[in-house]
PDB file of C-alpha atoms in Angstrom:
ATOM      1  CA  MET A  28     165.646 118.239 118.256  1.00 47.00           C
ATOM      2  CA  LYS A  29     165.499 116.305 115.148  1.00 48.00           C
ATOM      3  CA  LYS A  30     163.771 113.428 116.939  1.00 48.00           C
ATOM      4  CA  ILE A  31     161.056 115.805 118.026  1.00 50.00           C
ATOM      5  CA  SER A  32     160.767 117.229 114.576  1.00 65.00           C
ATOM      6  CA  TYR A  33     160.546 113.681 113.241  1.00 71.00           C
ATOM      7  CA  ARG A  34     157.985 112.336 115.526  1.00 77.00           C
ATOM      8  CA  LYS A  35     155.882 115.440 114.754  1.00 75.00           C
ATOM      9  CA  ARG A  36     156.155 114.706 111.138  1.00 78.00           C
ATOM     10  CA  ILE A  37     154.932 111.478 111.762  1.00 85.00           C
ATOM     11  CA  ALA A  38     151.970 112.434 113.979  1.00 82.00           C
ATOM     12  CA  SER A  39     150.990 114.984 111.444  1.00 82.00           C
ATOM     13  CA  LEU A  40     151.160 112.293 108.653  1.00 87.00           C
ATOM     14  CA  ALA A  41     149.088 109.728 110.794  1.00 89.00           C
ATOM     15  CA  PHE A  42     146.171 112.266 111.441  1.00 88.00           C
ATOM     16  CA  GLY A  43     146.185 113.183 108.237  1.00 89.00           C
ATOM     17  CA  LEU A  44     145.798 109.362 107.180  1.00 92.00           C
ATOM     18  CA  PHE A  45     143.158 108.722 109.768  1.00 92.00           C
ATOM     19  CA  GLY A  46     141.226 111.894 108.343  1.00 92.00           C
ATOM     20  CA  ALA A  47     141.528 110.433 104.875  1.00 94.00           C
ATOM     21  CA  VAL A  48     140.000 107.106 105.866  1.00 94.00           C
ATOM     22  CA  PHE A  49     137.250 108.861 107.738  1.00 94.00           C
ATOM     23  CA  LEU A  50     136.310 110.827 104.579  1.00 94.00           C
ATOM     24  CA  VAL A  51     136.140 107.631 102.499  1.00 95.00           C
ATOM     25  CA  PHE A  52     133.845 105.990 104.958  1.00 95.00           C
ATOM     26  CA  ALA A  53     131.556 109.345 105.014  1.00 93.00           C
ATOM     27  CA  CYS A  54     131.667 109.127 101.163  1.00 93.00           C
ATOM     28  CA  VAL A  55     130.631 105.331 101.214  1.00 93.00           C
ATOM     29  CA  TYR A  56     127.946 105.969 103.526  1.00 91.00           C
ATOM     30  CA  HIS A  57     126.620 109.018 101.517  1.00 90.00           C
ATOM     31  CA  ASN A  58     126.418 106.993  98.373  1.00 89.00           C
ATOM     32  CA  LYS A  59     124.550 104.372 100.157  1.00 88.00           C
ATOM     33  CA  THR A  60     121.867 107.001 100.949  1.00 87.00           C
ATOM     34  CA  GLU A  61     121.721 107.959  97.510  1.00 84.00           C
ATOM     35  CA  ASP A  62     119.386 105.346  96.460  1.00 80.00           C
ATOM     36  CA  PHE A  63     117.015 106.844  98.773  1.00 83.00           C
ATOM     37  CA  SER A  64     117.095 110.370  97.380  1.00 79.00           C
ATOM     38  CA  ASN A  65     114.317 109.870  94.825  1.00 81.00           C
ATOM     39  CA  ILE A  66     111.721 108.440  97.268  1.00 86.00           C
ATOM     40  CA  ILE A  67     109.399 110.550  99.080  1.00 86.00           C
ATOM     41  CA  THR A  68     107.517 108.795 102.146  1.00 90.00           C
ATOM     42  CA  ILE A  69     104.056 110.019 103.183  1.00 90.00           C
ATOM     43  CA  GLN A  70     102.550 108.507 106.572  1.00 90.00           C
ATOM     44  CA  SER A  71      98.823 107.923 107.065  1.00 90.00           C
ATOM     45  CA  GLY A  72      96.904 109.964 109.439  1.00 86.00           C
ATOM     46  CA  GLU A  73      94.556 108.520 111.920  1.00 84.00           C
ATOM     47  CA  ASP A  74      92.834 106.393 109.382  1.00 85.00           C
ATOM     48  CA  LYS A  75      95.210 104.045 107.161  1.00 90.00           C
ATOM     49  CA  PHE A  76      95.314 103.967 103.597  1.00 91.00           C
ATOM     50  CA  THR A  77      92.697 101.189 102.548  1.00 89.00           C
ATOM     51  CA  GLN A  78      92.823  99.012  99.653  1.00 88.00           C
ATOM     52  CA  SER A  79      89.961 100.780  97.980  1.00 88.00           C
ATOM     53  CA  GLU A  80      91.853 104.047  98.051  1.00 88.00           C
ATOM     54  CA  ILE A  81      95.040 102.370  96.685  1.00 89.00           C
ATOM     55  CA  SER A  82      93.022 100.857  93.776  1.00 87.00           C
ATOM     56  CA  SER A  83      91.263 104.173  92.712  1.00 87.00           C
ATOM     57  CA  ILE A  84      94.592 105.937  92.643  1.00 87.00           C
ATOM     58  CA  ARG A  85      96.174 103.109  90.533  1.00 84.00           C
ATOM     59  CA  GLN A  86      93.334 103.859  88.029  1.00 83.00           C
ATOM     60  CA  ASP A  87      94.955 106.837  87.408  1.00 77.00           C
ATOM     61  CA  THR A  88      97.568 105.702  84.878  1.00 58.00           C
ATOM     62  CA  ALA A  89     100.131 108.688  85.488  1.00 62.00           C
ATOM     63  CA  SER A  90     100.362 107.594  89.082  1.00 59.00           C
ATOM     64  CA  ALA A  91     100.142 103.761  88.618  1.00 53.00           C
ATOM     65  CA  GLU A  92     103.820 103.103  88.391  1.00 57.00           C
ATOM     66  CA  THR A  93     104.998 105.599  90.761  1.00 81.00           C
ATOM     67  CA  PHE A  94     104.096 104.529  94.027  1.00 89.00           C
ATOM     68  CA  THR A  95     103.764 101.812  96.365  1.00 92.00           C
ATOM     69  CA  ALA A  96     101.556 101.250  99.448  1.00 93.00           C
ATOM     70  CA  TRP A  97     103.166  99.243 102.388  1.00 94.00           C
ATOM     71  CA  THR A  98     102.998  98.313 105.782  1.00 93.00           C
ATOM     72  CA  GLU A  99     105.408  96.536 108.333  1.00 94.00           C
ATOM     73  CA  GLN A 100     104.590  93.477 110.553  1.00 92.00           C
ATOM     74  CA  LYS A 101     107.397  92.985 113.117  1.00 92.00           C
ATOM     75  CA  ASN A 102     108.589  89.709 114.613  1.00 92.00           C
ATOM     76  CA  GLN A 103     106.507  87.542 112.168  1.00 94.00           C
ATOM     77  CA  THR A 104     107.018  83.784 111.966  1.00 94.00           C
ATOM     78  CA  VAL A 105     108.409  82.266 108.472  1.00 95.00           C
ATOM     79  CA  ARG A 106     109.237  78.739 107.806  1.00 94.00           C
ATOM     80  CA  ALA A 107     111.248  77.155 104.966  1.00 94.00           C
ATOM     81  CA  THR A 108     109.460  74.248 103.610  1.00 92.00           C
ATOM     82  CA  ILE A 109     112.576  72.070 102.749  1.00 91.00           C
ATOM     83  CA  ASN A 110     113.777  71.587 106.162  1.00 91.00           C
ATOM     84  CA  GLU A 111     111.080  73.068 108.526  1.00 90.00           C
ATOM     85  CA  ARG A 112     113.338  75.578 110.073  1.00 92.00           C
ATOM     86  CA  SER A 113     111.686  78.702 111.180  1.00 93.00           C
ATOM     87  CA  SER A 114     112.423  82.210 112.393  1.00 94.00           C
ATOM     88  CA  ASN A 115     111.083  85.410 113.091  1.00 94.00           C
ATOM     89  CA  ALA A 116     111.391  88.447 110.737  1.00 94.00           C
ATOM     90  CA  ASP A 117     110.295  92.022 109.781  1.00 94.00           C
ATOM     91  CA  ILE A 118     107.814  91.652 106.779  1.00 95.00           C
ATOM     92  CA  LEU A 119     107.101  94.315 104.623  1.00 95.00           C
ATOM     93  CA  LEU A 120     103.790  93.839 102.702  1.00 95.00           C
ATOM     94  CA  LEU A 121     103.617  95.614  99.698  1.00 94.00           C
ATOM     95  CA  CYS A 122     101.106  96.865  97.014  1.00 92.00           C
ATOM     96  CA  GLY A 123     103.451  98.005  94.346  1.00 91.00           C
ATOM     97  CA  ASP A 124     107.113  97.555  93.286  1.00 92.00           C
ATOM     98  CA  SER A 125     109.539  96.808  96.072  1.00 93.00           C
ATOM     99  CA  HIS A 126     112.208  99.154  94.424  1.00 91.00           C
ATOM    100  CA  SER A 127     109.999 102.125  95.587  1.00 90.00           C
ATOM    101  CA  VAL A 128     110.588 100.948  99.330  1.00 92.00           C
ATOM    102  CA  LEU A 129     113.725  99.231  99.085  1.00 92.00           C
ATOM    103  CA  PRO A 130     115.836 100.586  96.051  1.00 89.00           C
ATOM    104  CA  TRP A 131     118.206  98.094  95.625  1.00 89.00           C
ATOM    105  CA  GLY A 132     118.765  94.266  94.922  1.00 89.00           C
ATOM    106  CA  LYS A 133     115.903  92.592  92.782  1.00 91.00           C
ATOM    107  CA  ASN A 134     112.818  94.106  92.154  1.00 92.00           C
ATOM    108  CA  LEU A 135     109.580  92.738  93.126  1.00 94.00           C
ATOM    109  CA  PRO A 136     106.721  94.057  90.953  1.00 92.00           C
ATOM    110  CA  LYS A 137     103.267  94.109  91.967  1.00 90.00           C
ATOM    111  CA  SER A 138     102.151  91.190  89.911  1.00 91.00           C
ATOM    112  CA  ASP A 139     104.518  88.888  91.300  1.00 93.00           C
ATOM    113  CA  THR A 140     102.118  87.822  94.568  1.00 92.00           C
ATOM    114  CA  GLU A 141     103.724  84.554  94.910  1.00 94.00           C
ATOM    115  CA  GLY A 142     107.495  85.901  95.214  1.00 95.00           C
ATOM    116  CA  CYS A 143     109.542  87.462  98.098  1.00 95.00           C
ATOM    117  CA  ILE A 144     112.757  88.990  98.632  1.00 96.00           C
ATOM    118  CA  LEU A 145     114.805  87.756 101.826  1.00 96.00           C
ATOM    119  CA  GLY A 146     117.527  89.604 103.792  1.00 94.00           C
ATOM    120  CA  ALA A 147     120.694  87.748 104.034  1.00 94.00           C
ATOM    121  CA  SER A 148     120.609  86.979 107.721  1.00 94.00           C
ATOM    122  CA  LEU A 149     117.126  85.517 107.468  1.00 95.00           C
ATOM    123  CA  ALA A 150     118.165  83.453 104.545  1.00 95.00           C
ATOM    124  CA  GLU A 151     121.234  82.031 106.560  1.00 95.00           C
ATOM    125  CA  GLN A 152     118.781  81.236 109.397  1.00 94.00           C
ATOM    126  CA  LEU A 153     116.083  79.553 107.122  1.00 94.00           C
ATOM    127  CA  PHE A 154     118.293  77.655 104.653  1.00 94.00           C
ATOM    128  CA  GLY A 155     121.947  77.743 105.989  1.00 92.00           C
ATOM    129  CA  GLY A 156     123.198  80.178 102.928  1.00 92.00           C
ATOM    130  CA  THR A 157     122.466  82.828 100.782  1.00 91.00           C
ATOM    131  CA  GLU A 158     122.251  80.916  97.417  1.00 92.00           C
ATOM    132  CA  VAL A 159     118.309  80.164  97.720  1.00 92.00           C
ATOM    133  CA  GLU A 160     116.607  81.691  94.924  1.00 93.00           C
ATOM    134  CA  GLY A 161     113.589  79.308  93.979  1.00 93.00           C
ATOM    135  CA  GLN A 162     113.323  78.133  97.484  1.00 95.00           C
ATOM    136  CA  GLN A 163     109.919  77.998  99.144  1.00 95.00           C
ATOM    137  CA  ILE A 164     108.944  79.523 102.395  1.00 94.00           C
ATOM    138  CA  LEU A 165     105.725  79.541 104.299  1.00 94.00           C
ATOM    139  CA  TYR A 166     104.216  82.771 105.954  1.00 94.00           C
ATOM    140  CA  ASN A 167     100.789  83.392 107.377  1.00 90.00           C
ATOM    141  CA  GLY A 168      99.359  80.336 105.284  1.00 90.00           C
ATOM    142  CA  ARG A 169     100.881  81.597 101.865  1.00 92.00           C
ATOM    143  CA  GLU A 170     103.666  79.577 100.138  1.00 94.00           C
ATOM    144  CA  LEU A 171     106.200  82.176  98.691  1.00 95.00           C
ATOM    145  CA  THR A 172     109.024  81.540  96.148  1.00 95.00           C
ATOM    146  CA  VAL A 173     112.449  83.485  97.195  1.00 95.00           C
ATOM    147  CA  ARG A 174     113.146  85.688  93.952  1.00 95.00           C
ATOM    148  CA  GLY A 175     116.175  87.398  95.645  1.00 94.00           C
ATOM    149  CA  ILE A 176     118.397  88.196  98.510  1.00 95.00           C
ATOM    150  CA  VAL A 177     119.411  91.845  99.887  1.00 94.00           C
ATOM    151  CA  LYS A 178     122.529  92.159 102.184  1.00 92.00           C
ATOM    152  CA  GLU A 179     120.850  94.951 104.058  1.00 91.00           C
ATOM    153  CA  PRO A 180     118.433  94.896 105.924  1.00 91.00           C
ATOM    154  CA  GLN A 181     119.555  91.625 107.369  1.00 90.00           C
ATOM    155  CA  ASN A 182     116.309  90.130 109.020  1.00 93.00           C
ATOM    156  CA  ILE A 183     113.694  91.100 106.665  1.00 94.00           C
ATOM    157  CA  MET A 184     111.171  89.948 103.921  1.00 96.00           C
ATOM    158  CA  LEU A 185     109.054  91.673 101.461  1.00 95.00           C
ATOM    159  CA  CYS A 186     106.329  90.314  99.650  1.00 95.00           C
ATOM    160  CA  GLN A 187     103.236  91.642  97.860  1.00 94.00           C
ATOM    161  CA  SER A 188     100.157  91.773 100.248  1.00 90.00           C
ATOM    162  CA  ALA A 189      97.258  89.277  99.876  1.00 83.00           C
ATOM    163  CA  ALA A 190      93.961  89.120 101.332  1.00 65.00           C
ATOM    164  CA  ASN A 191      94.919  86.700 104.155  1.00 55.00           C
ATOM    165  CA  ASP A 192      97.531  88.818 105.673  1.00 63.00           C
ATOM    166  CA  GLU A 193      97.432  90.025 108.895  1.00 51.00           C
ATOM    167  CA  THR A 194      96.586  93.482 108.084  1.00 45.00           C
ATOM    168  CA  ALA A 195      93.363  91.909 106.433  1.00 40.00           C
ATOM    169  CA  SER A 196      92.748  89.073 108.940  1.00 38.00           C
ATOM    170  CA  GLY A 197      92.655  91.196 111.932  1.00 41.00           C
ATOM    171  CA  THR A 198      95.469  88.909 113.218  1.00 40.00           C
ATOM    172  CA  GLN A 199      97.553  91.186 115.613  1.00 40.00           C
ATOM    173  CA  THR A 200     101.150  90.501 117.307  1.00 41.00           C
ATOM    174  CA  GLY A 201     100.765  91.191 121.241  1.00 40.00           C
ATOM    175  CA  SER A 202     103.639  92.791 122.997  1.00 36.00           C
ATOM    176  CA  ASN A 203     104.742  89.343 124.263  1.00 41.00           C
ATOM    177  CA  GLY A 204     105.232  88.416 120.470  1.00 44.00           C
ATOM    178  CA  ASN A 205     102.088  86.004 120.497  1.00 45.00           C
ATOM    179  CA  GLN A 206      99.553  86.254 117.887  1.00 45.00           C
ATOM    180  CA  GLN A 207      96.126  87.349 118.575  1.00 42.00           C
ATOM    181  CA  THR A 208      93.375  86.526 116.061  1.00 40.00           C
ATOM    182  CA  GLY A 209      90.137  88.669 115.854  1.00 39.00           C
ATOM    183  CA  SER A 210      86.545  87.887 115.107  1.00 37.00           C
ATOM    184  CA  SER A 211      85.113  86.621 111.990  1.00 38.00           C
ATOM    185  CA  GLU A 212      83.696  90.041 111.513  1.00 41.00           C
ATOM    186  CA  ASN A 213      87.120  91.488 111.361  1.00 41.00           C
ATOM    187  CA  ASN A 214      88.392  88.714 108.960  1.00 44.00           C
ATOM    188  CA  GLN A 215      86.620  90.435 106.347  1.00 46.00           C
ATOM    189  CA  GLN A 216      88.128  94.024 106.675  1.00 55.00           C
ATOM    190  CA  GLU A 217      90.019  95.042 103.661  1.00 68.00           C
ATOM    191  CA  ILE A 218      93.779  95.358 103.757  1.00 82.00           C
ATOM    192  CA  CYS A 219      95.265  98.888 105.191  1.00 89.00           C
ATOM    193  CA  TYR A 220      98.741 100.211 104.743  1.00 93.00           C
ATOM    194  CA  ASP A 221     100.595 102.869 106.824  1.00 92.00           C
ATOM    195  CA  LYS A 222     102.656 104.550 104.599  1.00 93.00           C
ATOM    196  CA  ILE A 223     103.046 105.157 100.818  1.00 92.00           C
ATOM    197  CA  SER A 224     106.667 105.657  98.917  1.00 91.00           C
ATOM    198  CA  LEU A 225     106.354 107.756  95.828  1.00 86.00           C
ATOM    199  CA  LEU A 226     108.970 108.215  93.552  1.00 81.00           C
ATOM    200  CA  TYR A 227     110.325 111.463  92.919  1.00 76.00           C
ATOM    201  CA  THR A 228     110.761 111.678  89.276  1.00 67.00           C
ATOM    202  CA  ASP A 229     109.826 115.400  88.224  1.00 66.00           C
ATOM    203  CA  LYS A 230     113.071 117.234  89.385  1.00 62.00           C
ATOM    204  CA  SER A 231     111.758 120.323  88.052  1.00 57.00           C
ATOM    205  CA  LYS A 232     109.347 120.483  91.150  1.00 62.00           C
ATOM    206  CA  ALA A 233     110.402 120.520  94.692  1.00 66.00           C
ATOM    207  CA  ILE A 234     109.848 117.267  96.954  1.00 68.00           C
ATOM    208  CA  ASN A 235     107.228 119.549  99.052  1.00 68.00           C
ATOM    209  CA  ARG A 236     105.441 120.396  95.856  1.00 75.00           C
ATOM    210  CA  THR A 237     105.317 116.722  94.426  1.00 79.00           C
ATOM    211  CA  ALA A 238     104.132 114.909  97.758  1.00 82.00           C
ATOM    212  CA  ALA A 239     101.683 117.637  98.533  1.00 83.00           C
ATOM    213  CA  GLU A 240     100.011 117.575  95.048  1.00 85.00           C
ATOM    214  CA  PHE A 241      99.651 113.799  95.263  1.00 87.00           C
ATOM    215  CA  ILE A 242      97.733 114.021  98.731  1.00 87.00           C
ATOM    216  CA  SER A 243      95.757 116.713  97.306  1.00 88.00           C
ATOM    217  CA  ARG A 244      95.057 115.210  94.129  1.00 87.00           C
ATOM    218  CA  TYR A 245      93.759 112.069  95.751  1.00 88.00           C
ATOM    219  CA  GLY A 246      92.202 113.281  99.063  1.00 88.00           C
ATOM    220  CA  LEU A 247      94.709 111.436 101.273  1.00 89.00           C
ATOM    221  CA  ASP A 248      95.077 111.815 105.059  1.00 88.00           C
ATOM    222  CA  GLY A 249      98.776 111.739 105.093  1.00 88.00           C
ATOM    223  CA  GLN A 250     101.759 113.696 106.165  1.00 87.00           C
ATOM    224  CA  ILE A 251     105.145 113.802 104.484  1.00 85.00           C
ATOM    225  CA  LEU A 252     108.040 112.487 106.115  1.00 86.00           C
ATOM    226  CA  HIS A 253     111.096 114.522 105.201  1.00 78.00           C
ATOM    227  CA  TYR A 254     113.652 111.979 105.511  1.00 79.00           C
ATOM    228  CA  GLU A 255     115.924 114.275 102.879  1.00 72.00           C
ATOM    229  CA  TYR A 256     116.149 116.885 105.578  1.00 71.00           C
ATOM    230  CA  LYS A 257     118.614 114.526 107.323  1.00 74.00           C
ATOM    231  CA  ARG A 258     120.735 113.791 104.127  1.00 71.00           C
ATOM    232  CA  ASN A 259     121.074 117.302 102.689  1.00 67.00           C
ATOM    233  CA  LEU A 260     120.620 121.038 103.217  1.00 64.00           C
ATOM    234  CA  SER A 261     117.314 121.034 101.491  1.00 65.00           C
ATOM    235  CA  TRP A 262     115.421 122.168 104.740  1.00 62.00           C
ATOM    236  CA  PHE A 263     117.316 125.500 104.472  1.00 66.00           C
ATOM    237  CA  THR A 264     116.179 126.113 100.785  1.00 68.00           C
ATOM    238  CA  ASP A 265     112.678 125.285 102.156  1.00 66.00           C
ATOM    239  CA  LEU A 266     113.417 128.155 105.098  1.00 67.00           C
ATOM    240  CA  ILE A 267     113.839 130.642 102.554  1.00 69.00           C
ATOM    241  CA  PRO A 268     110.795 132.719 101.745  1.00 69.00           C
ATOM    242  CA  GLY A 269     110.144 134.295  98.098  1.00 67.00           C
ATOM    243  CA  LYS A 270     111.778 137.434  99.321  1.00 68.00           C
ATOM    244  CA  TRP A 271     114.678 137.637 101.807  1.00 66.00           C
ATOM    245  CA  SER A 272     113.191 140.602 103.334  1.00 67.00           C
ATOM    246  CA  ASP A 273     109.958 138.725 104.103  1.00 68.00           C
ATOM    247  CA  PHE A 274     110.420 138.308 107.842  1.00 69.00           C
ATOM    248  CA  SER A 275     106.951 136.676 108.209  1.00 75.00           C
ATOM    249  CA  GLY A 276     107.658 134.190 105.534  1.00 72.00           C
ATOM    250  CA  TRP A 277     110.864 133.301 107.339  1.00 72.00           C
ATOM    251  CA  LYS A 278     108.932 132.820 110.724  1.00 75.00           C
ATOM    252  CA  GLU A 279     106.104 130.796 108.913  1.00 77.00           C
ATOM    253  CA  ASN A 280     108.707 128.464 107.159  1.00 69.00           C
ATOM    254  CA  LEU A 281     110.352 127.976 110.537  1.00 77.00           C
ATOM    255  CA  LYS A 282     106.994 126.683 112.211  1.00 79.00           C
ATOM    256  CA  THR A 283     106.768 124.425 109.357  1.00 73.00           C
ATOM    257  CA  LEU A 284     110.007 122.987 109.503  1.00 74.00           C
ATOM    258  CA  GLN A 285     109.815 122.453 113.309  1.00 76.00           C
ATOM    259  CA  SER A 286     106.404 120.624 112.683  1.00 76.00           C
ATOM    260  CA  ASP A 287     108.025 118.526 110.022  1.00 75.00           C
ATOM    261  CA  GLU A 288     110.898 117.607 112.212  1.00 79.00           C
ATOM    262  CA  LYS A 289     108.321 116.610 115.186  1.00 82.00           C
ATOM    263  CA  ILE A 290     106.353 114.477 112.854  1.00 77.00           C
ATOM    264  CA  LEU A 291     109.710 112.768 111.602  1.00 77.00           C
ATOM    265  CA  LYS A 292     110.917 112.339 115.071  1.00 83.00           C
ATOM    266  CA  GLN A 293     107.598 110.781 116.498  1.00 79.00           C
ATOM    267  CA  CYS A 294     106.631 108.512 113.628  1.00 82.00           C
ATOM    268  CA  GLU A 295     107.241 104.857 114.101  1.00 85.00           C
ATOM    269  CA  LYS A 296     110.306 104.028 112.028  1.00 88.00           C
ATOM    270  CA  SER A 297     110.441 101.036 109.638  1.00 89.00           C
ATOM    271  CA  THR A 298     113.110  98.521 109.542  1.00 90.00           C
ATOM    272  CA  VAL A 299     114.384 100.108 106.188  1.00 91.00           C
ATOM    273  CA  GLU A 300     113.837 103.885 107.480  1.00 89.00           C
ATOM    274  CA  SER A 301     115.712 102.973 110.781  1.00 90.00           C
ATOM    275  CA  LEU A 302     118.698 101.786 108.363  1.00 91.00           C
ATOM    276  CA  TYR A 303     118.948 104.835 106.376  1.00 90.00           C
ATOM    277  CA  LEU A 304     119.136 107.013 109.426  1.00 89.00           C
ATOM    278  CA  GLU A 305     121.625 104.616 110.669  1.00 92.00           C
ATOM    279  CA  TRP A 306     123.901 105.348 107.460  1.00 92.00           C
ATOM    280  CA  ILE A 307     123.131 109.052 107.857  1.00 90.00           C
ATOM    281  CA  TRP A 308     124.314 109.070 111.346  1.00 92.00           C
ATOM    282  CA  LYS A 309     127.365 107.154 110.697  1.00 93.00           C
ATOM    283  CA  ARG A 310     127.954 109.561 107.547  1.00 92.00           C
ATOM    284  CA  ASN A 311     127.881 112.443 109.672  1.00 91.00           C
ATOM    285  CA  ASN A 312     130.255 111.228 112.302  1.00 94.00           C
ATOM    286  CA  CYS A 313     132.699 109.967 109.914  1.00 95.00           C
ATOM    287  CA  PHE A 314     132.623 113.560 108.342  1.00 93.00           C
ATOM    288  CA  LEU A 315     133.120 114.948 111.862  1.00 94.00           C
ATOM    289  CA  MET A 316     135.959 112.843 112.508  1.00 94.00           C
ATOM    290  CA  CYS A 317     137.538 113.494 109.362  1.00 94.00           C
ATOM    291  CA  LEU A 318     137.429 117.216 110.334  1.00 93.00           C
ATOM    292  CA  VAL A 319     138.733 116.661 113.637  1.00 93.00           C
ATOM    293  CA  MET A 320     141.764 114.498 112.238  1.00 92.00           C
ATOM    294  CA  ALA A 321     142.397 117.136 109.497  1.00 90.00           C
ATOM    295  CA  ASP A 322     142.611 120.123 112.463  1.00 89.00           C
ATOM    296  CA  PHE A 323     145.151 117.630 114.449  1.00 86.00           C
ATOM    297  CA  SER A 324     147.256 117.122 111.427  1.00 84.00           C
ATOM    298  CA  CYS A 325     147.076 121.052 110.517  1.00 84.00           C
ATOM    299  CA  ARG A 326     147.764 122.106 114.311  1.00 83.00           C
ATOM    300  CA  ILE A 327     150.913 119.438 114.531  1.00 80.00           C
ATOM    301  CA  ALA A 328     152.466 120.913 111.170  1.00 73.00           C
ATOM    302  CA  ARG A 329     151.789 124.486 112.228  1.00 73.00           C
ATOM    303  CA  ASN A 330     153.547 124.097 115.645  1.00 67.00           C
ATOM    304  CA  LYS A 331     156.360 122.248 113.870  1.00 55.00           C
ATOM    305  CA  ALA A 332     156.789 125.134 111.325  1.00 54.00           C
ATOM    306  CA  ILE A 333     156.701 127.484 114.468  1.00 53.00           C
ATOM    307  CA  PHE A 334     159.326 125.129 116.190  1.00 52.00           C
ATOM    308  CA  SER A 335     161.652 124.907 113.122  1.00 55.00           C
ATOM    309  CA  CYS A 336     161.725 128.790 112.727  1.00 53.00           C
ATOM    310  CA  LYS A 337     162.443 129.430 116.140  1.00 51.00           C
ATOM    311  CA  ASN A 338     165.353 126.982 116.042  1.00 54.00           C
ATOM    312  CA  GLU A 339     166.767 128.900 113.056  1.00 54.00           C
ATOM    313  CA  GLU A 340     166.336 131.887 114.721  1.00 52.00           C
ATOM    314  CA  ASN A 341     168.208 130.712 117.984  1.00 55.00           C
ATOM    315  CA  GLU A 342     170.909 129.144 115.463  1.00 56.00           C
ATOM    316  CA  ILE A 343     171.459 132.572 113.765  1.00 56.00           C
ATOM    317  CA  ALA A 344     171.460 134.400 117.204  1.00 55.00           C
ATOM    318  CA  LEU A 345     174.009 131.937 118.338  1.00 57.00           C
ATOM    319  CA  SER A 346     176.342 132.305 115.294  1.00 60.00           C
ATOM    320  CA  TYR A 347     176.163 136.113 115.826  1.00 58.00           C
ATOM    321  CA  LYS A 348     176.996 135.574 119.397  1.00 56.00           C
ATOM    322  CA  GLN A 349     180.154 133.409 118.384  1.00 57.00           C
ATOM    323  CA  ARG A 350     181.440 136.109 116.201  1.00 55.00           C
TER     324      ARG A 350
END
């Protein structure tokens, strides 16, 4: 009996320890997503955000430093000038500070049109290491200087957009990875962006209101991507109408939430957004495993306590019989 009790005690402690480990990992992933909590993403509608639209918004000093327009070009070729090594990477073309899109590592300001930020894996492939600040790389006819390295996402490059980038030149990447160049007429098209990342600085306003006002103020054709719904329970507060008894308000808010969830599910995710959702998925699973381990630990401890009580009862009954 003592051996059984000892084994149950060890098993209970082991499950409790595993639960604590999963809780630590859940907290780590939750803290990683904290950097995104102040960023609102607006996706363009049928017509992308043009350079002229972005320029007109930047003339408003109240918004000039609080947003970044950007687009992602997947599987693009970049080359190191020092050794002619080349590799494919996902390129984020920016019009604004990089911290509005990738909120860690060094910031690449809008004024730095000759710099870039590299992912650690891409730096390894091009230069054989990550201590490469100041090195030169070639992308789409541009020579860019490495300003910093980020550990995640690993195979990524961020740089400010320029007139000869693919979004302006009409060059597209086909399904087989080959580049296809448009006509000279297409070469004169202005740069277009898929998304705008808006910094959420006014905490007195809800995220919905801040993004909606931005879209309305500048007449943009865009939709809000509610990534914050994946991280916290803000979706529940948005579900609640002004009055709890307003059943039509509950119904209308539920339809809005379902529409927002559908938009988020169907939109094309960038490398950064996919990483964010991966962290959310890992956090949720680690937290779930923590609860499962805690439940097992409590069940074993409870069974051990019941078993001990029954043993004591049996011993007492046996002693009475012996008397």
